[in-house]
Structures are given as C-alpha cells and as structure tokens.
Amino acid sequence: MKCVAFSPQLHPTDWDGKVSDIKKKIQSVLPGGAWNPLYDTSHLPPEHSDVVIVGGGVLGLSVAYWLKRLEKRRGAIQVLVVDRDYTYSQASTVLSVGGIRQQFSLPENIQLSLFSVDFLRNINEYLAVVDDPPLDLQFNPLGYLLLASEKGAAIMENNVKVQRQEGAKVCLMSPEQLRNKFPWINTEGVALASYGLENEGWFDPWCLLQGLRRKVQSMGVRFCHGEVTRFISSSDRMETASGEEVTLKRIHEVHVKMDRSLEYQPVECAIVINAAGAWSGQIAELAGIGKGPPGTLQGTKLPVEPRKRYVYLWHCPQGPGLETPFVTDTSGTYFRREGLGNNYLGGCSPTEEEEPDPGNLEVDHDFFQDKVWPHLAQRVPAFESLKVRSAWAGYYDYNTFDQNGVVGPHPLVVNMYFATGFSGHGLQQAPAVGRAVAEMVLEGHFQTINLNPFLFSRFYLGEKVEERNII
C-alpha cells in the first residue's frame, strides 16, 4: 500500500486545502468500495455542478425550481444549493410576516407580485410531488389597507393609477368610507386610503419554503450544508467602447467549507447564483466585486447589507376582529391579524438613526413601547389594552442604494447572477424573481417580465429605481 507524504512545514490553511486531495489519494489505493466505512462522504457537495446557488432561502430555492422546470430536457442541468443555516433559524423567509401585495409604485414590482400571487394561489399546480400531501399555504386574502396623510395623498393616487394600469384591483377610500367599512379605525390624520380588493393578504412562509425544498429535491437538485469561503476564477482584460480597460472574470470553482470542520470541498461550476440574502454583499466581495478603484465599474460594490427588523405578537380581545386586513399606518407602523384567537402581529421600520445592531437577533422590547405601541393605540383605540405575547427579529437584505431587488448577471464577473436586495419584499416576489433569473441564465434575457431596471449596472450609473411603498 502506498503512503501519502505529509510535509511538516504545511501551514494550517494549506492543510485545509490538501484534505480533499489526500482523501482522494487514499481512496485510489483502497480496493473496491472500502472507502465508505473509513469516511462517509454523503454530507459533501458534488465535485461538479452546472449551477451553484449560494443561499437556500425562498429566493434561492425558487431559482433552483425554475432552472429545473425550464431546462430543455429532464436532468440536463445539475443544480447545487449551498446554505450554512440548514435549520433556517436565522432565515429571513421564516422570520417574516408573510405578506403579499400589489400596492407598489413601480410597474416591475407590481408585475412580480401579480405573478407570484397566482403562483401561491395555485401552489399545488406548481409544487405538487407524487404521493406527498398537498400544500396548504393558509392564504388569508384580506387585502392590504394603506393609509396616507394629506402630504402623501397625491403620491397614493398616482400609485393606485399605476397599480390599476398593471391589472391590480385596488380602490381608494375617503376617511368617511374608511370609517364605514372599518369602524374600529380612528381616521384622524388620514386623508386617503388604498385597499387591495383581490390577491393581497398573507400566507405561511415556512410552508412555501418547505414546499419548494421538497419539490426541487424531487427534481434532482442537490443540497449541501456549508459555507462558501472562496471563488477560484480566471481573468481576461478587454477594452470598452470608450477606451476604458476592464477585467472580465469567470468563476470556475466554489470552495464550500463544511459545517464544524476545517475541510472544504471544491465544486467546479459554470454558473453561480448569489441568493445569500442579507449576506449577499459579502458573497459578492468574495468574488472580487467592488474591489477596484472608487468610481469605476470594478470598484462598484453590491450595496446589500443585513438590517434587523422586529416583529411583535400581541393579544387583544377587544381588537378589530376577523375581517382585519394588513394595515399600514401613516407613521409606517403596520399590523395584521394572526390566527383566530384575537392575536395580532406587527412592527415598524426604525429610522436611519435608530437602526439596531445587526450582529445578533435579540429583540428590543422598548422599541415596541416607545415607537410602535403609541401609533397602534392612536390608530386603533382598542389596542390601548393589548398585551404583548412574544416577539422575534429577522433580517432584511437591505439595498442601501434604492431598496429594490438586484436581478441578473454582474457585468464583469460574468457568470455570477444576483437574486437579492429586495429589502423586505423578497419573499412575496420570490416565485417571479426565480423565474426571471432562470430565464436570464438559460436564454440570456428576461422573457416574461422585463427586469432590466433591476440590473447591477444601475449602481455604477447612479440610476436609482425608487419604490415609494416600502414597509
């Protein structure tokens, strides 16, 4: 039996990199399948995958689903999903409030949500798996009710005009109409309201996540629990039409560090999808994105970072009741009914100055007392007697540039595609975004919804795509 030479001079980081090679050498000299009893490799990712998706939340899984659904022949594309949080304990998907609406100001966002709600309402036509029980997303079609002050009324009118043009069923309500339909609302300070009549409400995010995961596994998608720590890429220099010299990079290999281990597994690939949510900025940096001189395309970062958001659940027997829609106040405070037992959940995005430390998911209960409850009680007097039952925190994949999604390829790291930066509306738009990214990978352009305004290049060009209705 041959021996494997170990160098006493090996630095620990070099050693990490040698582990896989050493194991392969040992394997090559062992007779027939005797390797498995010595070392179980079932937890390792494959050595090759056509597509590596970084991030196993609902956006990453949706991309995986559409790649497999749109492939030209069954089994044509190998897809690997890498996620470091296999319990989803910190996943934005399952910590969200599960809302879906068409009440956006941008046509692209409205179109994304219109397709996504159709996907959700017909979930078993898309995600059914033979011999498995059907999915029940517990969709509550009670609509969104957005309230505007005198200052915001004209913007709301314009937004509703755009929403109707795109096919959304939304009506405007005066304070008097609002009082008649929802007598529990105090309309003081409200000049106008918009109310979603169809295809808006909320659903169970965990059920969607598990349904997608179950479906893509049945389609042959592989999963790996680990962390992407490095990309190996090749470079080509080229000159742009304006005479600027740029470096084009292509990723050939993704290094996945295995959980609770020093070893990593290299995975050769053709395409990388960055769907790492709040951490997608770090993944982009690993690929060299944003590492050039400031003001250049090479020096333009992916402006996505984690922002912590609190969700509070309270009990209020005298509350608005079963017909409560998803309400967003003029102050930015929001709430919705949760279940049938007089429970409600809600919260409020902090101001830039109040942004909490995203280093942990601890809840600030004073934030509810000081910033949320006063607005709730002012708008719904019954909430003066509420009792907070529980609370949690989750992450927004916050796009600091314009709070909108980043979709499609990077202009210089040519085989990295983005599905991130949705700043709180990624869950509800995931079915449509996954389809858009798959179209771009397979066909080279968006086919069903034109998402060119959401391409990465806007950060370099300074072209903000402003969404007015961020909750």
Tab-separated table of C-alpha atoms in Angstrom:
chain	number	residue	atom	x	y	z
A	1	MET	CA	0.000	0.000	0.000
A	2	LYS	CA	1.408	3.407	-0.967
A	3	CYS	CA	1.918	6.033	1.711
A	4	VAL	CA	0.859	9.650	1.467
A	5	ALA	CA	3.674	12.058	2.263
A	6	PHE	CA	2.842	14.733	4.836
A	7	SER	CA	5.004	17.852	4.913
A	8	PRO	CA	5.864	19.066	8.433
A	9	GLN	CA	6.080	22.612	7.027
A	10	LEU	CA	2.400	22.727	5.965
A	11	HIS	CA	0.668	25.873	7.215
A	12	PRO	CA	-2.794	25.140	8.734
A	13	THR	CA	-4.570	26.922	5.867
A	14	ASP	CA	-2.569	24.900	3.306
A	15	TRP	CA	-3.518	21.795	5.234
A	16	ASP	CA	-7.226	22.637	4.924
A	17	GLY	CA	-6.801	22.793	1.178
A	18	LYS	CA	-4.962	19.451	0.980
A	19	VAL	CA	-7.568	17.403	2.852
A	20	SER	CA	-9.715	16.584	-0.170
A	21	ASP	CA	-6.668	15.682	-2.317
A	22	ILE	CA	-5.238	13.418	0.390
A	23	LYS	CA	-8.551	11.596	0.752
A	24	LYS	CA	-8.737	11.064	-2.989
A	25	LYS	CA	-5.212	9.601	-2.991
A	26	ILE	CA	-6.099	7.236	-0.161
A	27	GLN	CA	-9.277	6.267	-1.972
A	28	SER	CA	-7.345	5.481	-5.154
A	29	VAL	CA	-5.263	2.792	-3.427
A	30	LEU	CA	-8.034	1.106	-1.467
A	31	PRO	CA	-9.614	-1.975	-3.026
A	32	GLY	CA	-13.169	-1.655	-4.358
A	33	GLY	CA	-15.779	0.268	-2.180
A	34	ALA	CA	-13.786	0.005	1.054
A	35	TRP	CA	-13.694	3.781	1.302
A	36	ASN	CA	-17.134	4.333	2.795
A	37	PRO	CA	-16.589	2.556	6.118
A	38	LEU	CA	-13.474	4.696	6.639
A	39	TYR	CA	-15.042	8.010	5.664
A	40	ASP	CA	-18.636	8.911	4.889
A	41	THR	CA	-18.796	11.456	2.055
A	42	SER	CA	-22.587	11.751	1.880
A	43	HIS	CA	-22.516	15.212	3.504
A	44	LEU	CA	-20.077	16.566	0.931
A	45	PRO	CA	-21.222	18.502	-2.133
A	46	PRO	CA	-20.541	17.002	-5.573
A	47	GLU	CA	-17.217	17.844	-7.235
A	48	HIS	CA	-19.056	19.277	-10.253
A	49	SER	CA	-22.334	21.138	-10.617
A	50	ASP	CA	-23.511	23.225	-13.559
A	51	VAL	CA	-25.084	25.779	-11.218
A	52	VAL	CA	-24.181	26.570	-7.600
A	53	ILE	CA	-26.820	28.583	-5.732
A	54	VAL	CA	-25.457	30.345	-2.644
A	55	GLY	CA	-28.395	30.648	-0.247
A	56	GLY	CA	-31.174	28.149	0.421
A	57	GLY	CA	-33.942	30.591	1.364
A	58	VAL	CA	-37.065	31.022	-0.703
A	59	LEU	CA	-35.306	33.099	-3.430
A	60	GLY	CA	-32.508	30.554	-3.907
A	61	LEU	CA	-34.987	27.672	-3.967
A	62	SER	CA	-37.198	29.496	-6.458
A	63	VAL	CA	-34.245	29.949	-8.828
A	64	ALA	CA	-33.483	26.223	-8.452
A	65	TYR	CA	-37.110	25.335	-9.189
A	66	TRP	CA	-37.328	27.431	-12.352
A	67	LEU	CA	-33.948	26.269	-13.670
A	68	LYS	CA	-35.166	22.671	-13.441
A	69	ARG	CA	-38.654	23.473	-14.718
A	70	LEU	CA	-37.356	25.391	-17.755
A	71	GLU	CA	-34.458	23.068	-18.652
A	72	LYS	CA	-34.733	21.728	-22.208
A	73	ARG	CA	-34.679	18.070	-21.167
A	74	ARG	CA	-35.055	16.388	-17.801
A	75	GLY	CA	-31.765	16.149	-15.910
A	76	ALA	CA	-29.957	18.494	-18.305
A	77	ILE	CA	-28.835	20.910	-15.569
A	78	GLN	CA	-27.134	19.902	-12.322
A	79	VAL	CA	-28.044	22.329	-9.536
A	80	LEU	CA	-26.456	22.516	-6.087
A	81	VAL	CA	-27.887	24.701	-3.282
A	82	VAL	CA	-25.406	25.654	-0.551
A	83	ASP	CA	-26.720	27.037	2.743
A	84	ARG	CA	-24.973	27.442	6.081
A	85	ASP	CA	-28.182	27.646	8.155
A	86	TYR	CA	-29.908	24.340	7.419
A	87	THR	CA	-32.290	24.815	10.370
A	88	TYR	CA	-33.387	28.172	8.882
A	89	SER	CA	-33.163	29.616	12.411
A	90	GLN	CA	-31.943	32.969	11.031
A	91	ALA	CA	-33.586	32.781	7.603
A	92	SER	CA	-35.384	35.955	6.547
A	93	THR	CA	-38.030	33.763	4.872
A	94	VAL	CA	-39.395	32.142	8.016
A	95	LEU	CA	-38.976	35.182	10.275
A	96	SER	CA	-41.059	37.422	8.017
A	97	VAL	CA	-44.757	38.307	8.423
A	98	GLY	CA	-45.662	36.602	5.122
A	99	GLY	CA	-47.498	39.451	3.411
A	100	ILE	CA	-48.160	39.764	-0.326
A	101	ARG	CA	-49.461	42.881	-2.065
A	102	GLN	CA	-49.624	44.626	-5.424
A	103	GLN	CA	-49.643	48.076	-3.846
A	104	PHE	CA	-46.238	49.211	-5.084
A	105	SER	CA	-45.299	52.304	-7.065
A	106	LEU	CA	-43.080	50.585	-9.660
A	107	PRO	CA	-44.696	48.633	-12.525
A	108	GLU	CA	-41.980	45.931	-12.242
A	109	ASN	CA	-42.769	45.298	-8.562
A	110	ILE	CA	-46.492	45.149	-9.287
A	111	GLN	CA	-45.932	42.649	-12.130
A	112	LEU	CA	-43.657	40.497	-9.947
A	113	SER	CA	-46.283	40.340	-7.205
A	114	LEU	CA	-49.167	39.654	-9.626
A	115	PHE	CA	-47.392	36.576	-10.972
A	116	SER	CA	-46.272	35.491	-7.501
A	117	VAL	CA	-49.789	35.622	-6.050
A	118	ASP	CA	-51.024	33.481	-8.941
A	119	PHE	CA	-48.226	31.013	-8.124
A	120	LEU	CA	-49.184	30.985	-4.436
A	121	ARG	CA	-52.919	30.600	-5.048
A	122	ASN	CA	-52.266	27.670	-7.395
A	123	ILE	CA	-49.368	26.316	-5.378
A	124	ASN	CA	-50.126	22.634	-5.920
A	125	GLU	CA	-50.169	23.019	-9.699
A	126	TYR	CA	-46.537	24.120	-9.407
A	127	LEU	CA	-45.130	22.295	-6.376
A	128	ALA	CA	-47.106	19.053	-6.058
A	129	VAL	CA	-44.958	15.952	-5.520
A	130	VAL	CA	-46.342	12.499	-6.353
A	131	ASP	CA	-47.558	10.602	-3.255
A	132	ASP	CA	-46.918	13.581	-0.954
A	133	PRO	CA	-49.784	15.510	0.658
A	134	PRO	CA	-50.848	18.791	-0.994
A	135	LEU	CA	-49.515	22.070	0.381
A	136	ASP	CA	-51.755	24.402	2.359
A	137	LEU	CA	-50.225	27.881	2.481
A	138	GLN	CA	-53.094	29.136	4.681
A	139	PHE	CA	-53.534	32.116	2.380
A	140	ASN	CA	-55.616	34.877	4.018
A	141	PRO	CA	-56.984	37.054	1.176
A	142	LEU	CA	-57.936	40.028	3.353
A	143	GLY	CA	-56.001	42.672	1.440
A	144	TYR	CA	-53.642	45.476	2.391
A	145	LEU	CA	-55.027	48.757	3.703
A	146	LEU	CA	-52.543	51.615	3.264
A	147	LEU	CA	-53.258	54.931	4.982
A	148	ALA	CA	-51.954	58.283	3.687
A	149	SER	CA	-51.745	61.691	5.324
A	150	GLU	CA	-52.516	64.936	3.467
A	151	LYS	CA	-48.843	65.015	2.465
A	152	GLY	CA	-48.883	61.507	0.977
A	153	ALA	CA	-52.328	61.548	-0.651
A	154	ALA	CA	-51.234	62.715	-4.126
A	155	ILE	CA	-48.484	60.066	-4.243
A	156	MET	CA	-51.011	57.403	-3.204
A	157	GLU	CA	-53.364	58.467	-6.012
A	158	ASN	CA	-50.560	58.195	-8.563
A	159	ASN	CA	-49.502	54.816	-7.213
A	160	VAL	CA	-53.042	53.431	-7.453
A	161	LYS	CA	-53.295	54.665	-11.052
A	162	VAL	CA	-50.131	52.676	-11.914
A	163	GLN	CA	-51.387	49.621	-9.994
A	164	ARG	CA	-54.667	49.608	-11.903
A	165	GLN	CA	-52.872	50.014	-15.228
A	166	GLU	CA	-50.897	46.871	-14.399
A	167	GLY	CA	-54.076	44.923	-13.607
A	168	ALA	CA	-54.197	45.144	-9.810
A	169	LYS	CA	-57.613	45.514	-8.162
A	170	VAL	CA	-57.177	48.407	-5.741
A	171	CYS	CA	-59.687	51.050	-4.601
A	172	LEU	CA	-59.250	54.460	-2.991
A	173	MET	CA	-61.254	55.321	0.134
A	174	SER	CA	-62.038	58.627	1.771
A	175	PRO	CA	-61.864	58.921	5.593
A	176	GLU	CA	-65.657	58.600	5.717
A	177	GLN	CA	-65.672	55.433	3.577
A	178	LEU	CA	-62.871	54.093	5.756
A	179	ARG	CA	-64.891	54.653	8.947
A	180	ASN	CA	-67.937	52.955	7.427
A	181	LYS	CA	-66.025	49.839	6.376
A	182	PHE	CA	-63.652	49.643	9.356
A	183	PRO	CA	-65.383	51.383	12.300
A	184	TRP	CA	-62.519	50.423	14.660
A	185	ILE	CA	-60.123	52.807	12.866
A	186	ASN	CA	-59.537	56.336	14.142
A	187	THR	CA	-59.224	58.341	10.889
A	188	GLU	CA	-57.579	61.380	12.472
A	189	GLY	CA	-54.693	62.489	10.236
A	190	VAL	CA	-55.809	60.214	7.374
A	191	ALA	CA	-56.594	61.992	4.100
A	192	LEU	CA	-56.855	58.916	1.845
A	193	ALA	CA	-56.599	55.124	1.980
A	194	SER	CA	-55.938	52.466	-0.643
A	195	TYR	CA	-57.350	48.978	-0.224
A	196	GLY	CA	-56.480	45.792	-2.138
A	197	LEU	CA	-59.687	44.099	-3.248
A	198	GLU	CA	-58.114	40.909	-4.653
A	199	ASN	CA	-54.943	38.826	-4.471
A	200	GLU	CA	-53.498	40.504	-1.380
A	201	GLY	CA	-53.115	39.216	2.137
A	202	TRP	CA	-50.681	36.901	3.897
A	203	PHE	CA	-49.604	33.260	3.945
A	204	ASP	CA	-47.368	30.790	5.797
A	205	PRO	CA	-43.732	31.398	4.690
A	206	TRP	CA	-42.463	28.169	6.290
A	207	CYS	CA	-44.914	26.135	4.218
A	208	LEU	CA	-43.735	27.810	0.989
A	209	LEU	CA	-40.087	27.205	1.900
A	210	GLN	CA	-40.645	23.533	2.715
A	211	GLY	CA	-42.835	23.050	-0.369
A	212	LEU	CA	-40.152	24.478	-2.659
A	213	ARG	CA	-37.452	22.424	-0.970
A	214	ARG	CA	-39.465	19.203	-1.281
A	215	LYS	CA	-40.238	19.909	-4.941
A	216	VAL	CA	-36.701	20.773	-6.058
A	217	GLN	CA	-35.327	17.697	-4.306
A	218	SER	CA	-37.813	15.610	-6.305
A	219	MET	CA	-36.472	17.338	-9.449
A	220	GLY	CA	-32.888	16.288	-8.671
A	221	VAL	CA	-31.493	19.411	-7.007
A	222	ARG	CA	-28.680	18.643	-4.535
A	223	PHE	CA	-28.268	20.344	-1.143
A	224	CYS	CA	-25.173	20.988	0.919
A	225	HIS	CA	-24.879	22.353	4.448
A	226	GLY	CA	-21.793	24.530	4.424
A	227	GLU	CA	-20.379	27.988	3.847
A	228	VAL	CA	-18.926	29.392	0.635
A	229	THR	CA	-15.486	30.746	1.554
A	230	ARG	CA	-13.737	31.293	-1.775
A	231	PHE	CA	-14.166	31.536	-5.530
A	232	ILE	CA	-11.471	30.483	-7.998
A	233	SER	CA	-11.751	32.461	-11.218
A	234	SER	CA	-9.891	33.292	-14.428
A	235	SER	CA	-9.463	36.818	-15.808
A	236	ASP	CA	-9.428	38.439	-19.252
A	237	ARG	CA	-8.593	42.066	-19.939
A	238	MET	CA	-10.627	43.933	-22.514
A	239	GLU	CA	-11.239	47.490	-23.659
A	240	THR	CA	-14.692	49.084	-23.597
A	241	ALA	CA	-16.060	51.233	-26.433
A	242	SER	CA	-14.950	54.328	-24.512
A	243	GLY	CA	-11.381	53.037	-24.302
A	244	GLU	CA	-11.518	52.037	-20.600
A	245	GLU	CA	-9.659	48.840	-19.797
A	246	VAL	CA	-11.671	46.388	-17.693
A	247	THR	CA	-11.031	42.907	-16.352
A	248	LEU	CA	-13.669	40.253	-17.012
A	249	LYS	CA	-13.713	37.383	-14.532
A	250	ARG	CA	-15.281	33.954	-14.748
A	251	ILE	CA	-15.729	31.760	-11.670
A	252	HIS	CA	-14.653	28.145	-12.228
A	253	GLU	CA	-14.695	26.740	-8.725
A	254	VAL	CA	-16.570	27.387	-5.476
A	255	HIS	CA	-14.982	26.340	-2.198
A	256	VAL	CA	-17.530	25.116	0.348
A	257	LYS	CA	-16.359	24.869	3.960
A	258	MET	CA	-18.157	22.060	5.687
A	259	ASP	CA	-20.034	22.679	8.943
A	260	ARG	CA	-17.993	22.217	12.162
A	261	SER	CA	-14.933	21.235	10.149
A	262	LEU	CA	-11.730	22.750	8.791
A	263	GLU	CA	-12.085	20.967	5.485
A	264	TYR	CA	-13.554	22.411	2.351
A	265	GLN	CA	-14.775	20.840	-0.849
A	266	PRO	CA	-14.067	22.479	-4.214
A	267	VAL	CA	-17.039	22.399	-6.618
A	268	GLU	CA	-16.401	23.088	-10.295
A	269	CYS	CA	-19.249	25.048	-11.841
A	270	ALA	CA	-20.382	27.100	-14.827
A	271	ILE	CA	-22.810	29.482	-13.074
A	272	VAL	CA	-23.052	30.943	-9.547
A	273	ILE	CA	-26.325	32.413	-8.233
A	274	ASN	CA	-25.884	34.870	-5.367
A	275	ALA	CA	-29.111	34.463	-3.375
A	276	ALA	CA	-27.427	34.861	0.014
A	277	GLY	CA	-29.941	37.450	1.232
A	278	ALA	CA	-28.620	39.786	3.907
A	279	TRP	CA	-25.119	38.333	3.390
A	280	SER	CA	-25.067	38.602	-0.411
A	281	GLY	CA	-22.818	41.676	-0.199
A	282	GLN	CA	-20.147	39.534	1.499
A	283	ILE	CA	-20.500	36.803	-1.162
A	284	ALA	CA	-20.087	39.437	-3.899
A	285	GLU	CA	-16.936	40.703	-2.177
A	286	LEU	CA	-15.508	37.165	-2.119
A	287	ALA	CA	-15.851	37.169	-5.911
A	288	GLY	CA	-13.865	40.422	-6.113
A	289	ILE	CA	-16.900	42.634	-6.775
A	290	GLY	CA	-16.284	46.211	-5.610
A	291	LYS	CA	-12.541	45.745	-5.172
A	292	GLY	CA	-11.432	48.142	-7.934
A	293	PRO	CA	-10.749	51.904	-7.797
A	294	PRO	CA	-13.660	54.022	-6.484
A	295	GLY	CA	-15.910	55.442	-9.186
A	296	THR	CA	-15.202	52.596	-11.614
A	297	LEU	CA	-17.395	49.634	-12.524
A	298	GLN	CA	-14.806	47.346	-10.900
A	299	GLY	CA	-14.951	49.423	-7.724
A	300	THR	CA	-18.766	49.354	-7.500
A	301	LYS	CA	-19.926	47.244	-4.555
A	302	LEU	CA	-23.165	45.300	-4.219
A	303	PRO	CA	-24.899	47.673	-1.745
A	304	VAL	CA	-26.773	44.983	0.215
A	305	GLU	CA	-26.366	44.598	3.961
A	306	PRO	CA	-28.258	42.998	6.875
A	307	ARG	CA	-30.809	45.217	8.638
A	308	LYS	CA	-32.550	43.911	11.730
A	309	ARG	CA	-36.337	44.218	11.957
A	310	TYR	CA	-38.532	43.361	14.957
A	311	VAL	CA	-41.905	41.626	14.795
A	312	TYR	CA	-44.174	41.693	17.865
A	313	LEU	CA	-47.172	39.473	18.559
A	314	TRP	CA	-49.884	40.738	20.905
A	315	HIS	CA	-53.240	39.648	22.264
A	316	CYS	CA	-56.242	41.982	22.297
A	317	PRO	CA	-59.754	40.535	22.858
A	318	GLN	CA	-61.358	43.906	22.003
A	319	GLY	CA	-59.271	44.212	18.789
A	320	PRO	CA	-60.550	44.740	15.224
A	321	GLY	CA	-61.543	41.081	14.727
A	322	LEU	CA	-61.563	38.516	11.931
A	323	GLU	CA	-62.018	40.896	8.991
A	324	THR	CA	-58.837	42.848	9.787
A	325	PRO	CA	-56.733	43.487	6.665
A	326	PHE	CA	-52.951	44.062	6.649
A	327	VAL	CA	-52.901	47.706	7.802
A	328	THR	CA	-50.046	50.160	7.189
A	329	ASP	CA	-50.390	53.428	9.098
A	330	THR	CA	-49.280	56.915	8.011
A	331	SER	CA	-46.494	56.545	10.622
A	332	GLY	CA	-45.090	53.406	8.920
A	333	THR	CA	-46.375	51.131	11.709
A	334	TYR	CA	-48.101	48.009	10.384
A	335	PHE	CA	-50.181	45.148	11.801
A	336	ARG	CA	-52.301	42.192	10.741
A	337	ARG	CA	-54.444	39.537	12.369
A	338	GLU	CA	-52.635	36.332	13.355
A	339	GLY	CA	-54.843	33.239	13.587
A	340	LEU	CA	-58.314	33.203	15.107
A	341	GLY	CA	-57.617	33.868	18.787
A	342	ASN	CA	-57.606	37.686	18.971
A	343	ASN	CA	-53.896	37.815	18.233
A	344	TYR	CA	-52.174	40.374	16.016
A	345	LEU	CA	-48.643	40.890	14.839
A	346	GLY	CA	-46.831	43.926	13.547
A	347	GLY	CA	-43.995	46.368	13.932
A	348	CYS	CA	-42.344	49.379	12.362
A	349	SER	CA	-39.103	50.027	10.470
A	350	PRO	CA	-36.715	52.191	12.504
A	351	THR	CA	-35.345	55.477	11.217
A	352	GLU	CA	-31.774	55.547	9.871
A	353	GLU	CA	-30.610	56.905	13.273
A	354	GLU	CA	-32.445	54.133	15.180
A	355	GLU	CA	-31.085	51.208	13.120
A	356	PRO	CA	-30.260	48.405	15.599
A	357	ASP	CA	-27.012	46.431	15.585
A	358	PRO	CA	-27.480	43.552	13.117
A	359	GLY	CA	-24.820	41.463	14.886
A	360	ASN	CA	-27.496	39.428	16.698
A	361	LEU	CA	-31.225	38.706	16.612
A	362	GLU	CA	-32.058	39.959	20.104
A	363	VAL	CA	-35.336	41.897	20.402
A	364	ASP	CA	-35.560	45.420	21.777
A	365	HIS	CA	-38.840	45.450	23.748
A	366	ASP	CA	-38.501	49.163	24.494
A	367	PHE	CA	-38.795	49.804	20.758
A	368	PHE	CA	-42.350	48.464	20.893
A	369	GLN	CA	-43.241	50.535	23.965
A	370	ASP	CA	-41.749	53.770	22.608
A	371	LYS	CA	-42.087	53.594	18.812
A	372	VAL	CA	-44.786	51.066	17.888
A	373	TRP	CA	-47.500	50.929	20.553
A	374	PRO	CA	-48.250	54.694	20.636
A	375	HIS	CA	-49.028	54.662	16.883
A	376	LEU	CA	-51.086	51.453	17.165
A	377	ALA	CA	-53.173	52.825	20.019
A	378	GLN	CA	-53.689	56.150	18.252
A	379	ARG	CA	-54.932	54.459	15.063
A	380	VAL	CA	-56.897	51.640	16.752
A	381	PRO	CA	-58.056	52.780	20.228
A	382	ALA	CA	-58.827	49.161	21.209
A	383	PHE	CA	-55.076	48.443	21.060
A	384	GLU	CA	-54.549	50.570	24.183
A	385	SER	CA	-55.316	47.418	26.186
A	386	LEU	CA	-53.147	44.988	24.186
A	387	LYS	CA	-50.727	42.551	25.849
A	388	VAL	CA	-47.520	41.549	24.045
A	389	ARG	CA	-47.217	37.764	23.982
A	390	SER	CA	-43.940	37.271	22.084
A	391	ALA	CA	-41.505	38.901	19.695
A	392	TRP	CA	-38.693	37.979	17.318
A	393	ALA	CA	-36.233	39.641	14.964
A	394	GLY	CA	-35.284	38.858	11.378
A	395	TYR	CA	-33.068	40.297	8.669
A	396	TYR	CA	-33.906	42.408	5.646
A	397	ASP	CA	-31.476	42.031	2.732
A	398	TYR	CA	-31.395	45.804	2.646
A	399	ASN	CA	-30.345	47.518	-0.576
A	400	THR	CA	-28.945	50.828	0.688
A	401	PHE	CA	-28.988	52.323	-2.837
A	402	ASP	CA	-32.711	52.208	-3.641
A	403	GLN	CA	-34.337	49.428	-1.547
A	404	ASN	CA	-35.106	47.363	-4.637
A	405	GLY	CA	-34.059	43.956	-5.860
A	406	VAL	CA	-30.884	43.144	-7.780
A	407	VAL	CA	-31.559	40.596	-10.516
A	408	GLY	CA	-29.412	39.198	-13.321
A	409	PRO	CA	-25.704	38.913	-14.117
A	410	HIS	CA	-22.790	41.009	-12.909
A	411	PRO	CA	-21.266	42.935	-15.836
A	412	LEU	CA	-17.657	41.930	-15.010
A	413	VAL	CA	-17.909	38.686	-13.011
A	414	VAL	CA	-19.807	37.356	-15.965
A	415	ASN	CA	-21.149	34.090	-14.534
A	416	MET	CA	-22.371	35.395	-11.165
A	417	TYR	CA	-26.103	36.169	-11.171
A	418	PHE	CA	-27.985	38.012	-8.438
A	419	ALA	CA	-31.340	37.365	-6.756
A	420	THR	CA	-31.100	39.609	-3.712
A	421	GLY	CA	-31.573	43.057	-2.175
A	422	PHE	CA	-35.368	43.119	-2.041
A	423	SER	CA	-35.359	44.938	1.302
A	424	GLY	CA	-38.366	43.159	2.794
A	425	HIS	CA	-40.433	42.179	-0.264
A	426	GLY	CA	-38.293	39.265	-1.487
A	427	LEU	CA	-40.473	36.526	-0.008
A	428	GLN	CA	-43.634	37.694	-1.751
A	429	GLN	CA	-41.875	38.180	-5.103
A	430	ALA	CA	-39.707	35.049	-4.969
A	431	PRO	CA	-41.719	32.903	-7.425
A	432	ALA	CA	-41.459	35.579	-10.144
A	433	VAL	CA	-37.848	36.529	-9.372
A	434	GLY	CA	-36.740	32.884	-9.561
A	435	ARG	CA	-38.345	32.600	-12.983
A	436	ALA	CA	-36.673	35.831	-14.171
A	437	VAL	CA	-33.188	34.703	-13.068
A	438	ALA	CA	-33.669	31.281	-14.688
A	439	GLU	CA	-34.728	32.969	-17.947
A	440	MET	CA	-31.611	35.135	-17.889
A	441	VAL	CA	-29.338	32.134	-17.226
A	442	LEU	CA	-30.943	29.887	-19.865
A	443	GLU	CA	-31.929	32.402	-22.572
A	444	GLY	CA	-29.651	35.384	-21.961
A	445	HIS	CA	-32.514	37.843	-21.404
A	446	PHE	CA	-35.692	38.361	-19.386
A	447	GLN	CA	-38.689	36.871	-21.190
A	448	THR	CA	-41.847	37.292	-19.119
A	449	ILE	CA	-41.208	40.435	-17.019
A	450	ASN	CA	-38.577	42.954	-18.116
A	451	LEU	CA	-36.393	43.500	-15.043
A	452	ASN	CA	-33.608	45.429	-16.785
A	453	PRO	CA	-34.109	48.365	-14.348
A	454	PHE	CA	-33.038	45.941	-11.565
A	455	LEU	CA	-29.664	45.029	-13.126
A	456	PHE	CA	-26.442	45.603	-11.155
A	457	SER	CA	-25.168	48.231	-13.622
A	458	ARG	CA	-27.541	50.849	-12.137
A	459	PHE	CA	-25.280	51.171	-9.080
A	460	TYR	CA	-22.357	52.250	-11.262
A	461	LEU	CA	-24.542	54.508	-13.431
A	462	GLY	CA	-26.245	56.056	-10.390
A	463	GLU	CA	-29.728	55.232	-11.741
A	464	LYS	CA	-31.969	54.705	-8.717
A	465	VAL	CA	-35.158	52.702	-9.169
A	466	GLU	CA	-37.207	54.311	-6.415
A	467	GLU	CA	-40.007	52.306	-4.807
A	468	ARG	CA	-42.211	54.575	-2.720
A	469	ASN	CA	-44.130	51.831	-0.912
A	470	ILE	CA	-41.535	50.154	1.319
A	471	ILE	CA	-42.983	48.722	4.558
